Amino acid sequence: MKPIRIALTKGRLEEKSIELFEQLGYDCTAVREKGRKLILPLANANIEIVLAKAADVVTYVENGVCDIGVVGKDTIMEKGGTFYEVADLGFGKCRFALAVPKGVDFYEGYHTRCIASKYVNVTRTFFERKNMDVNIVKIEGSVELAPILGLSDAIVDIVETGTTLKENGLVIAEYVCDISARMIVNIASLKLRKNEIEPFINRIERYLEGEAE
Ligand code: PRP
């Protein structure tokens, strides 16, 4: 039987996911000692771990080349897609926020604001809900630079500890929403490999419930 493929978002979520799987009894030595390998079979289960960038996790799960994925709600909100979101894993907690240079009242005056973000769809939806017309400019990284350089009035970005904002003279004007890591499942996989995938999800849910108590 071909292995269940689980795509993990490389980096912070990867480490937390591996900790979770180890708590559930899966031997993740192959992932811990991965070197440059990107597909890693677990020693004591018919599971292969695939390491990918967040947006690619969604692409692989949506297209069925991976059965399961672990990805941040930020990526799910920005990219969208057709899959089941089956669990909030409770780690990778942070928030989307609208931030402005310290001392600026974002809502003062009537000019059309310019907002810089890596997350243009999240930003568009946020301001559409407010019926507010804004110009959005896409920045690929360190979006905090845009208002400092005078390109934008504000940013919509991920805030975890708030240190990046603070060290760059920005403050939160408004929270957009909470973010955390989610488990997603390919729609066909859940039907065709129900006997393997459902018990796996149930084990995770039971573990998370136990942790929450
Ligand atoms: C995110 C975000 C902020 C920072 C916030 O970037 O874009 O820059 O983390 O964290 P803090 O509130 O704890 O300071 P990330 O490190 O994910 O890198 P990125 O620029 O590649 O998105």
PDB file of C-alpha atoms and ligand atoms in Angstrom:
ATOM      1  CA  MET A   1       0.000   0.000   0.000  1.00  0.00           C
ATOM      2  CA  LYS A   2       1.449   3.383  -0.924  1.00  0.00           C
ATOM      3  CA  PRO A   3       2.297   5.600   2.047  1.00  0.00           C
ATOM      4  CA  ILE A   4       0.103   8.425   3.293  1.00  0.00           C
ATOM      5  CA  ARG A   5       1.928  11.605   2.330  1.00  0.00           C
ATOM      6  CA  ILE A   6       1.910  14.476   4.798  1.00  0.00           C
ATOM      7  CA  ALA A   7       3.210  17.851   3.592  1.00  0.00           C
ATOM      8  CA  LEU A   8       4.679  20.008   6.349  1.00  0.00           C
ATOM      9  CA  THR A   9       5.429  23.723   6.093  1.00  0.00           C
ATOM     10  CA  LYS A  10       9.200  24.050   6.410  1.00  0.00           C
ATOM     11  CA  GLY A  11      10.557  25.974   9.393  1.00  0.00           C
ATOM     12  CA  ARG A  12       8.679  26.835  12.578  1.00  0.00           C
ATOM     13  CA  LEU A  13       5.587  24.737  11.835  1.00  0.00           C
ATOM     14  CA  GLU A  14       7.764  21.794  10.765  1.00  0.00           C
ATOM     15  CA  GLU A  15       9.440  21.633  14.179  1.00  0.00           C
ATOM     16  CA  LYS A  16       6.124  21.861  16.063  1.00  0.00           C
ATOM     17  CA  SER A  17       4.487  19.274  13.785  1.00  0.00           C
ATOM     18  CA  ILE A  18       7.327  16.832  14.362  1.00  0.00           C
ATOM     19  CA  GLU A  19       7.017  17.339  18.127  1.00  0.00           C
ATOM     20  CA  LEU A  20       3.298  16.573  17.850  1.00  0.00           C
ATOM     21  CA  PHE A  21       3.863  13.420  15.765  1.00  0.00           C
ATOM     22  CA  GLU A  22       6.526  12.212  18.213  1.00  0.00           C
ATOM     23  CA  GLN A  23       4.093  12.741  21.100  1.00  0.00           C
ATOM     24  CA  LEU A  24       1.728  10.444  19.206  1.00  0.00           C
ATOM     25  CA  GLY A  25       4.443   7.777  18.985  1.00  0.00           C
ATOM     26  CA  TYR A  26       5.682   8.270  15.418  1.00  0.00           C
ATOM     27  CA  ASP A  27       9.407   7.803  14.898  1.00  0.00           C
ATOM     28  CA  CYS A  28      10.486  11.032  13.184  1.00  0.00           C
ATOM     29  CA  THR A  29      14.243  10.388  13.218  1.00  0.00           C
ATOM     30  CA  ALA A  30      14.345  10.588   9.402  1.00  0.00           C
ATOM     31  CA  VAL A  31      12.941  14.122   9.533  1.00  0.00           C
ATOM     32  CA  ARG A  32      15.224  15.183  12.361  1.00  0.00           C
ATOM     33  CA  GLU A  33      18.237  13.899  10.411  1.00  0.00           C
ATOM     34  CA  LYS A  34      16.963  14.983   7.004  1.00  0.00           C
ATOM     35  CA  GLY A  35      20.009  16.749   5.533  1.00  0.00           C
ATOM     36  CA  ARG A  36      18.823  18.139   2.205  1.00  0.00           C
ATOM     37  CA  LYS A  37      16.224  15.414   1.572  1.00  0.00           C
ATOM     38  CA  LEU A  38      12.663  16.600   1.003  1.00  0.00           C
ATOM     39  CA  ILE A  39      10.684  13.339   1.215  1.00  0.00           C
ATOM     40  CA  LEU A  40      11.198  11.427   4.441  1.00  0.00           C
ATOM     41  CA  PRO A  41       9.573   8.090   5.303  1.00  0.00           C
ATOM     42  CA  LEU A  42       8.727   7.498   8.960  1.00  0.00           C
ATOM     43  CA  ALA A  43      10.317   4.339  10.362  1.00  0.00           C
ATOM     44  CA  ASN A  44       7.315   2.934  12.251  1.00  0.00           C
ATOM     45  CA  ALA A  45       4.338   3.973  10.099  1.00  0.00           C
ATOM     46  CA  ASN A  46       3.275   3.901   6.464  1.00  0.00           C
ATOM     47  CA  ILE A  47       3.728   7.677   6.278  1.00  0.00           C
ATOM     48  CA  GLU A  48       5.997   9.898   4.207  1.00  0.00           C
ATOM     49  CA  ILE A  49       6.741  13.448   5.299  1.00  0.00           C
ATOM     50  CA  VAL A  50       7.145  16.004   2.505  1.00  0.00           C
ATOM     51  CA  LEU A  51       8.766  19.349   3.344  1.00  0.00           C
ATOM     52  CA  ALA A  52       7.529  22.343   1.359  1.00  0.00           C
ATOM     53  CA  LYS A  53       6.918  26.077   1.476  1.00  0.00           C
ATOM     54  CA  ALA A  54       3.542  27.062   2.942  1.00  0.00           C
ATOM     55  CA  ALA A  55       1.754  27.921  -0.311  1.00  0.00           C
ATOM     56  CA  ASP A  56       3.095  24.740  -1.930  1.00  0.00           C
ATOM     57  CA  VAL A  57       1.695  22.619   0.917  1.00  0.00           C
ATOM     58  CA  VAL A  58      -1.758  23.851  -0.113  1.00  0.00           C
ATOM     59  CA  THR A  59      -1.023  23.187  -3.813  1.00  0.00           C
ATOM     60  CA  TYR A  60       0.183  19.627  -3.171  1.00  0.00           C
ATOM     61  CA  VAL A  61      -2.778  18.757  -0.939  1.00  0.00           C
ATOM     62  CA  GLU A  62      -5.306  20.388  -3.247  1.00  0.00           C
ATOM     63  CA  ASN A  63      -3.965  18.384  -6.195  1.00  0.00           C
ATOM     64  CA  GLY A  64      -3.873  15.124  -4.253  1.00  0.00           C
ATOM     65  CA  VAL A  65      -0.136  14.424  -4.532  1.00  0.00           C
ATOM     66  CA  CYS A  66      -0.061  14.795  -0.748  1.00  0.00           C
ATOM     67  CA  ASP A  67      -2.968  13.481   1.305  1.00  0.00           C
ATOM     68  CA  ILE A  68      -2.560  15.692   4.359  1.00  0.00           C
ATOM     69  CA  GLY A  69      -0.895  19.062   5.004  1.00  0.00           C
ATOM     70  CA  VAL A  70       0.097  21.274   7.919  1.00  0.00           C
ATOM     71  CA  VAL A  71      -0.061  24.958   7.038  1.00  0.00           C
ATOM     72  CA  GLY A  72      -0.810  28.305   8.681  1.00  0.00           C
ATOM     73  CA  LYS A  73      -4.288  29.805   8.546  1.00  0.00           C
ATOM     74  CA  ASP A  74      -2.593  32.883   7.022  1.00  0.00           C
ATOM     75  CA  THR A  75      -1.676  30.905   3.899  1.00  0.00           C
ATOM     76  CA  ILE A  76      -5.112  29.260   3.734  1.00  0.00           C
ATOM     77  CA  MET A  77      -6.797  32.683   3.929  1.00  0.00           C
ATOM     78  CA  GLU A  78      -4.519  34.233   1.337  1.00  0.00           C
ATOM     79  CA  LYS A  79      -4.436  31.382  -1.154  1.00  0.00           C
ATOM     80  CA  GLY A  80      -7.834  29.735  -0.696  1.00  0.00           C
ATOM     81  CA  GLY A  81      -8.413  26.368  -2.359  1.00  0.00           C
ATOM     82  CA  THR A  82     -10.523  23.244  -2.184  1.00  0.00           C
ATOM     83  CA  PHE A  83      -9.685  20.835   0.642  1.00  0.00           C
ATOM     84  CA  TYR A  84     -10.930  19.936   4.104  1.00  0.00           C
ATOM     85  CA  GLU A  85      -9.577  21.912   7.048  1.00  0.00           C
ATOM     86  CA  VAL A  86      -9.875  19.248   9.741  1.00  0.00           C
ATOM     87  CA  ALA A  87      -8.024  20.521  12.805  1.00  0.00           C
ATOM     88  CA  ASP A  88      -6.657  23.596  14.512  1.00  0.00           C
ATOM     89  CA  LEU A  89      -3.321  22.285  15.801  1.00  0.00           C
ATOM     90  CA  GLY A  90      -3.014  25.040  18.384  1.00  0.00           C
ATOM     91  CA  PHE A  91       0.591  25.971  17.614  1.00  0.00           C
ATOM     92  CA  GLY A  92       2.014  28.641  15.312  1.00  0.00           C
ATOM     93  CA  LYS A  93      -0.261  31.143  17.029  1.00  0.00           C
ATOM     94  CA  CYS A  94      -0.045  34.737  15.819  1.00  0.00           C
ATOM     95  CA  ARG A  95      -2.361  37.388  14.407  1.00  0.00           C
ATOM     96  CA  PHE A  96      -2.961  39.421  11.309  1.00  0.00           C
ATOM     97  CA  ALA A  97      -2.919  43.114  12.159  1.00  0.00           C
ATOM     98  CA  LEU A  98      -3.178  46.490  10.517  1.00  0.00           C
ATOM     99  CA  ALA A  99      -0.193  48.541  11.668  1.00  0.00           C
ATOM    100  CA  VAL A 100       0.739  52.195  11.216  1.00  0.00           C
ATOM    101  CA  PRO A 101       3.686  54.443  12.104  1.00  0.00           C
ATOM    102  CA  LYS A 102       3.485  55.451  15.775  1.00  0.00           C
ATOM    103  CA  GLY A 103       1.400  58.597  16.280  1.00  0.00           C
ATOM    104  CA  VAL A 104      -0.571  58.227  13.027  1.00  0.00           C
ATOM    105  CA  ASP A 105      -4.379  58.062  13.185  1.00  0.00           C
ATOM    106  CA  PHE A 106      -5.161  55.703  10.325  1.00  0.00           C
ATOM    107  CA  TYR A 107      -8.780  56.806   9.983  1.00  0.00           C
ATOM    108  CA  GLU A 108      -8.153  60.570  10.055  1.00  0.00           C
ATOM    109  CA  GLY A 109      -8.935  62.453   6.824  1.00  0.00           C
ATOM    110  CA  TYR A 110     -10.519  61.301   3.587  1.00  0.00           C
ATOM    111  CA  HIS A 111      -7.697  60.426   1.215  1.00  0.00           C
ATOM    112  CA  THR A 112      -7.465  56.933  -0.240  1.00  0.00           C
ATOM    113  CA  ARG A 113      -5.002  54.969   1.879  1.00  0.00           C
ATOM    114  CA  CYS A 114      -2.211  52.861   0.489  1.00  0.00           C
ATOM    115  CA  ILE A 115      -1.661  49.552   2.293  1.00  0.00           C
ATOM    116  CA  ALA A 116       1.422  47.398   1.826  1.00  0.00           C
ATOM    117  CA  SER A 117       1.194  43.662   2.426  1.00  0.00           C
ATOM    118  CA  LYS A 118       2.443  40.282   1.388  1.00  0.00           C
ATOM    119  CA  TYR A 119      -1.174  39.185   1.909  1.00  0.00           C
ATOM    120  CA  VAL A 120      -3.106  41.171  -0.696  1.00  0.00           C
ATOM    121  CA  ASN A 121      -6.223  38.996  -0.623  1.00  0.00           C
ATOM    122  CA  VAL A 122      -6.472  39.124   3.175  1.00  0.00           C
ATOM    123  CA  THR A 123      -6.001  42.904   2.996  1.00  0.00           C
ATOM    124  CA  ARG A 124      -8.617  43.320   0.248  1.00  0.00           C
ATOM    125  CA  THR A 125     -11.201  41.259   2.159  1.00  0.00           C
ATOM    126  CA  PHE A 126     -10.518  43.164   5.386  1.00  0.00           C
ATOM    127  CA  PHE A 127     -11.142  46.564   3.782  1.00  0.00           C
ATOM    128  CA  GLU A 128     -14.068  45.356   1.637  1.00  0.00           C
ATOM    129  CA  ARG A 129     -15.811  44.357   4.873  1.00  0.00           C
ATOM    130  CA  LYS A 130     -15.335  47.947   6.034  1.00  0.00           C
ATOM    131  CA  ASN A 131     -16.570  49.285   2.679  1.00  0.00           C
ATOM    132  CA  MET A 132     -13.325  51.179   2.496  1.00  0.00           C
ATOM    133  CA  ASP A 133     -11.580  51.829  -0.796  1.00  0.00           C
ATOM    134  CA  VAL A 134      -7.797  51.373  -0.464  1.00  0.00           C
ATOM    135  CA  ASN A 135      -4.860  50.917  -2.790  1.00  0.00           C
ATOM    136  CA  ILE A 136      -2.926  47.744  -2.037  1.00  0.00           C
ATOM    137  CA  VAL A 137       0.709  47.281  -2.945  1.00  0.00           C
ATOM    138  CA  LYS A 138       2.273  43.834  -2.753  1.00  0.00           C
ATOM    139  CA  ILE A 139       5.573  43.546  -0.879  1.00  0.00           C
ATOM    140  CA  GLU A 140       7.396  40.206  -0.740  1.00  0.00           C
ATOM    141  CA  GLY A 141       9.184  40.525   2.606  1.00  0.00           C
ATOM    142  CA  SER A 142       9.941  42.926   5.482  1.00  0.00           C
ATOM    143  CA  VAL A 143       6.766  44.825   4.685  1.00  0.00           C
ATOM    144  CA  GLU A 144       7.496  47.120   7.664  1.00  0.00           C
ATOM    145  CA  LEU A 145       9.803  49.004   5.312  1.00  0.00           C
ATOM    146  CA  ALA A 146       6.962  50.294   3.121  1.00  0.00           C
ATOM    147  CA  PRO A 147       5.510  52.895   5.552  1.00  0.00           C
ATOM    148  CA  ILE A 148       8.980  53.821   6.822  1.00  0.00           C
ATOM    149  CA  LEU A 149      10.101  54.554   3.279  1.00  0.00           C
ATOM    150  CA  GLY A 150       6.884  56.469   2.596  1.00  0.00           C
ATOM    151  CA  LEU A 151       5.382  54.025   0.113  1.00  0.00           C
ATOM    152  CA  SER A 152       2.298  53.193   2.170  1.00  0.00           C
ATOM    153  CA  ASP A 153       0.163  54.576   5.015  1.00  0.00           C
ATOM    154  CA  ALA A 154      -0.052  51.217   6.755  1.00  0.00           C
ATOM    155  CA  ILE A 155       0.687  47.505   6.517  1.00  0.00           C
ATOM    156  CA  VAL A 156      -1.297  44.336   7.020  1.00  0.00           C
ATOM    157  CA  ASP A 157       1.063  41.694   8.338  1.00  0.00           C
ATOM    158  CA  ILE A 158       1.581  38.862  10.776  1.00  0.00           C
ATOM    159  CA  VAL A 159       2.345  39.868  14.351  1.00  0.00           C
ATOM    160  CA  GLU A 160       3.662  37.292  16.774  1.00  0.00           C
ATOM    161  CA  THR A 161       5.545  38.951  19.626  1.00  0.00           C
ATOM    162  CA  GLY A 162       5.217  42.515  18.289  1.00  0.00           C
ATOM    163  CA  THR A 163       8.982  43.016  18.357  1.00  0.00           C
ATOM    164  CA  THR A 164       9.351  43.664  14.621  1.00  0.00           C
ATOM    165  CA  LEU A 165       6.706  46.391  14.716  1.00  0.00           C
ATOM    166  CA  LYS A 166       8.179  47.967  17.845  1.00  0.00           C
ATOM    167  CA  GLU A 167      11.733  48.027  16.559  1.00  0.00           C
ATOM    168  CA  ASN A 168      10.562  49.727  13.389  1.00  0.00           C
ATOM    169  CA  GLY A 169       8.398  52.425  14.981  1.00  0.00           C
ATOM    170  CA  LEU A 170       5.048  50.874  14.058  1.00  0.00           C
ATOM    171  CA  VAL A 171       2.006  50.175  16.242  1.00  0.00           C
ATOM    172  CA  ILE A 172      -1.108  48.063  15.808  1.00  0.00           C
ATOM    173  CA  ALA A 173      -4.108  50.086  14.631  1.00  0.00           C
ATOM    174  CA  GLU A 174      -6.457  47.117  14.515  1.00  0.00           C
ATOM    175  CA  TYR A 175      -6.395  43.335  14.747  1.00  0.00           C
ATOM    176  CA  VAL A 176      -7.632  41.502  11.674  1.00  0.00           C
ATOM    177  CA  CYS A 177      -7.868  37.927  12.978  1.00  0.00           C
ATOM    178  CA  ASP A 178      -6.116  35.122  14.857  1.00  0.00           C
ATOM    179  CA  ILE A 179      -3.888  32.643  13.042  1.00  0.00           C
ATOM    180  CA  SER A 180      -2.625  29.165  13.930  1.00  0.00           C
ATOM    181  CA  ALA A 181      -1.458  25.993  12.216  1.00  0.00           C
ATOM    182  CA  ARG A 182      -4.174  23.901  10.593  1.00  0.00           C
ATOM    183  CA  MET A 183      -4.333  20.365   9.306  1.00  0.00           C
ATOM    184  CA  ILE A 184      -5.799  20.088   5.815  1.00  0.00           C
ATOM    185  CA  VAL A 185      -6.790  16.962   3.890  1.00  0.00           C
ATOM    186  CA  ASN A 186      -7.301  16.269   0.197  1.00  0.00           C
ATOM    187  CA  ILE A 187     -10.995  15.665  -0.529  1.00  0.00           C
ATOM    188  CA  ALA A 188     -10.538  12.427  -2.538  1.00  0.00           C
ATOM    189  CA  SER A 189      -7.962  11.052  -0.072  1.00  0.00           C
ATOM    190  CA  LEU A 190     -10.386  11.393   2.818  1.00  0.00           C
ATOM    191  CA  LYS A 191     -12.920   9.291   0.888  1.00  0.00           C
ATOM    192  CA  LEU A 192     -10.549   6.729  -0.616  1.00  0.00           C
ATOM    193  CA  ARG A 193      -8.247   6.264   2.396  1.00  0.00           C
ATOM    194  CA  LYS A 194     -10.778   6.947   5.123  1.00  0.00           C
ATOM    195  CA  ASN A 195      -9.660   3.891   7.136  1.00  0.00           C
ATOM    196  CA  GLU A 196      -6.149   5.272   7.485  1.00  0.00           C
ATOM    197  CA  ILE A 197      -6.728   9.027   7.552  1.00  0.00           C
ATOM    198  CA  GLU A 198      -9.688   9.201   9.941  1.00  0.00           C
ATOM    199  CA  PRO A 199      -7.974   7.319  12.792  1.00  0.00           C
ATOM    200  CA  PHE A 200      -4.909   9.534  12.307  1.00  0.00           C
ATOM    201  CA  ILE A 201      -6.997  12.724  12.595  1.00  0.00           C
ATOM    202  CA  ASN A 202      -8.891  11.286  15.560  1.00  0.00           C
ATOM    203  CA  ARG A 203      -5.646  10.518  17.384  1.00  0.00           C
ATOM    204  CA  ILE A 204      -4.480  14.079  16.858  1.00  0.00           C
ATOM    205  CA  GLU A 205      -7.806  15.497  18.035  1.00  0.00           C
ATOM    206  CA  ARG A 206      -7.789  13.314  21.150  1.00  0.00           C
ATOM    207  CA  TYR A 207      -4.228  14.372  21.918  1.00  0.00           C
ATOM    208  CA  LEU A 208      -5.064  18.070  21.468  1.00  0.00           C
ATOM    209  CA  GLU A 209      -8.168  17.743  23.652  1.00  0.00           C
ATOM    210  CA  GLY A 210      -6.048  16.097  26.351  1.00  0.00           C
ATOM    211  CA  GLU A 211      -3.550  18.922  26.145  1.00  0.00           C
ATOM    212  CA  ALA A 212      -6.270  21.560  26.426  1.00  0.00           C
ATOM    213  CA  GLU A 213      -7.669  20.036  29.649  1.00  0.00           C
TER     214      GLU A 213
HETATM  215  C1  PRP B   1       6.764  37.642  10.197  1.00  0.00           C
HETATM  216  C2  PRP B   1       6.079  38.969   9.920  1.00  0.00           C
HETATM  217  C3  PRP B   1       6.844  39.950  10.757  1.00  0.00           C
HETATM  218  C4  PRP B   1       7.346  39.097  11.898  1.00  0.00           C
HETATM  219  C5  PRP B   1       6.519  39.360  13.118  1.00  0.00           C
HETATM  220  O1  PRP B   1       7.810  37.482   9.325  1.00  0.00           O
HETATM  221  O2  PRP B   1       6.079  39.283   8.547  1.00  0.00           O
HETATM  222  O3  PRP B   1       7.889  40.522  10.025  1.00  0.00           O
HETATM  223  O4  PRP B   1       7.216  37.718  11.538  1.00  0.00           O
HETATM  224  O5  PRP B   1       6.995  38.673  14.247  1.00  0.00           O
HETATM  225  P1  PRP B   1       7.140  39.402  15.661  1.00  0.00           P
HETATM  226  O6  PRP B   1       5.822  40.069  15.952  1.00  0.00           O
HETATM  227  O7  PRP B   1       7.417  38.286  16.620  1.00  0.00           O
HETATM  228  O8  PRP B   1       8.269  40.373  15.579  1.00  0.00           O
HETATM  229  P2  PRP B   1       8.559  36.092   9.167  1.00  0.00           P
HETATM  230  O9  PRP B   1       9.622  35.957  10.193  1.00  0.00           O
HETATM  231  O10 PRP B   1       7.554  34.973   9.128  1.00  0.00           O
HETATM  232  O11 PRP B   1       9.281  36.242   7.776  1.00  0.00           O
HETATM  233  P3  PRP B   1       8.736  36.711   6.345  1.00  0.00           P
HETATM  234  O12 PRP B   1       9.196  38.143   6.221  1.00  0.00           O
HETATM  235  O13 PRP B   1       9.407  35.791   5.407  1.00  0.00           O
HETATM  236  O14 PRP B   1       7.233  36.589   6.325  1.00  0.00           O
END
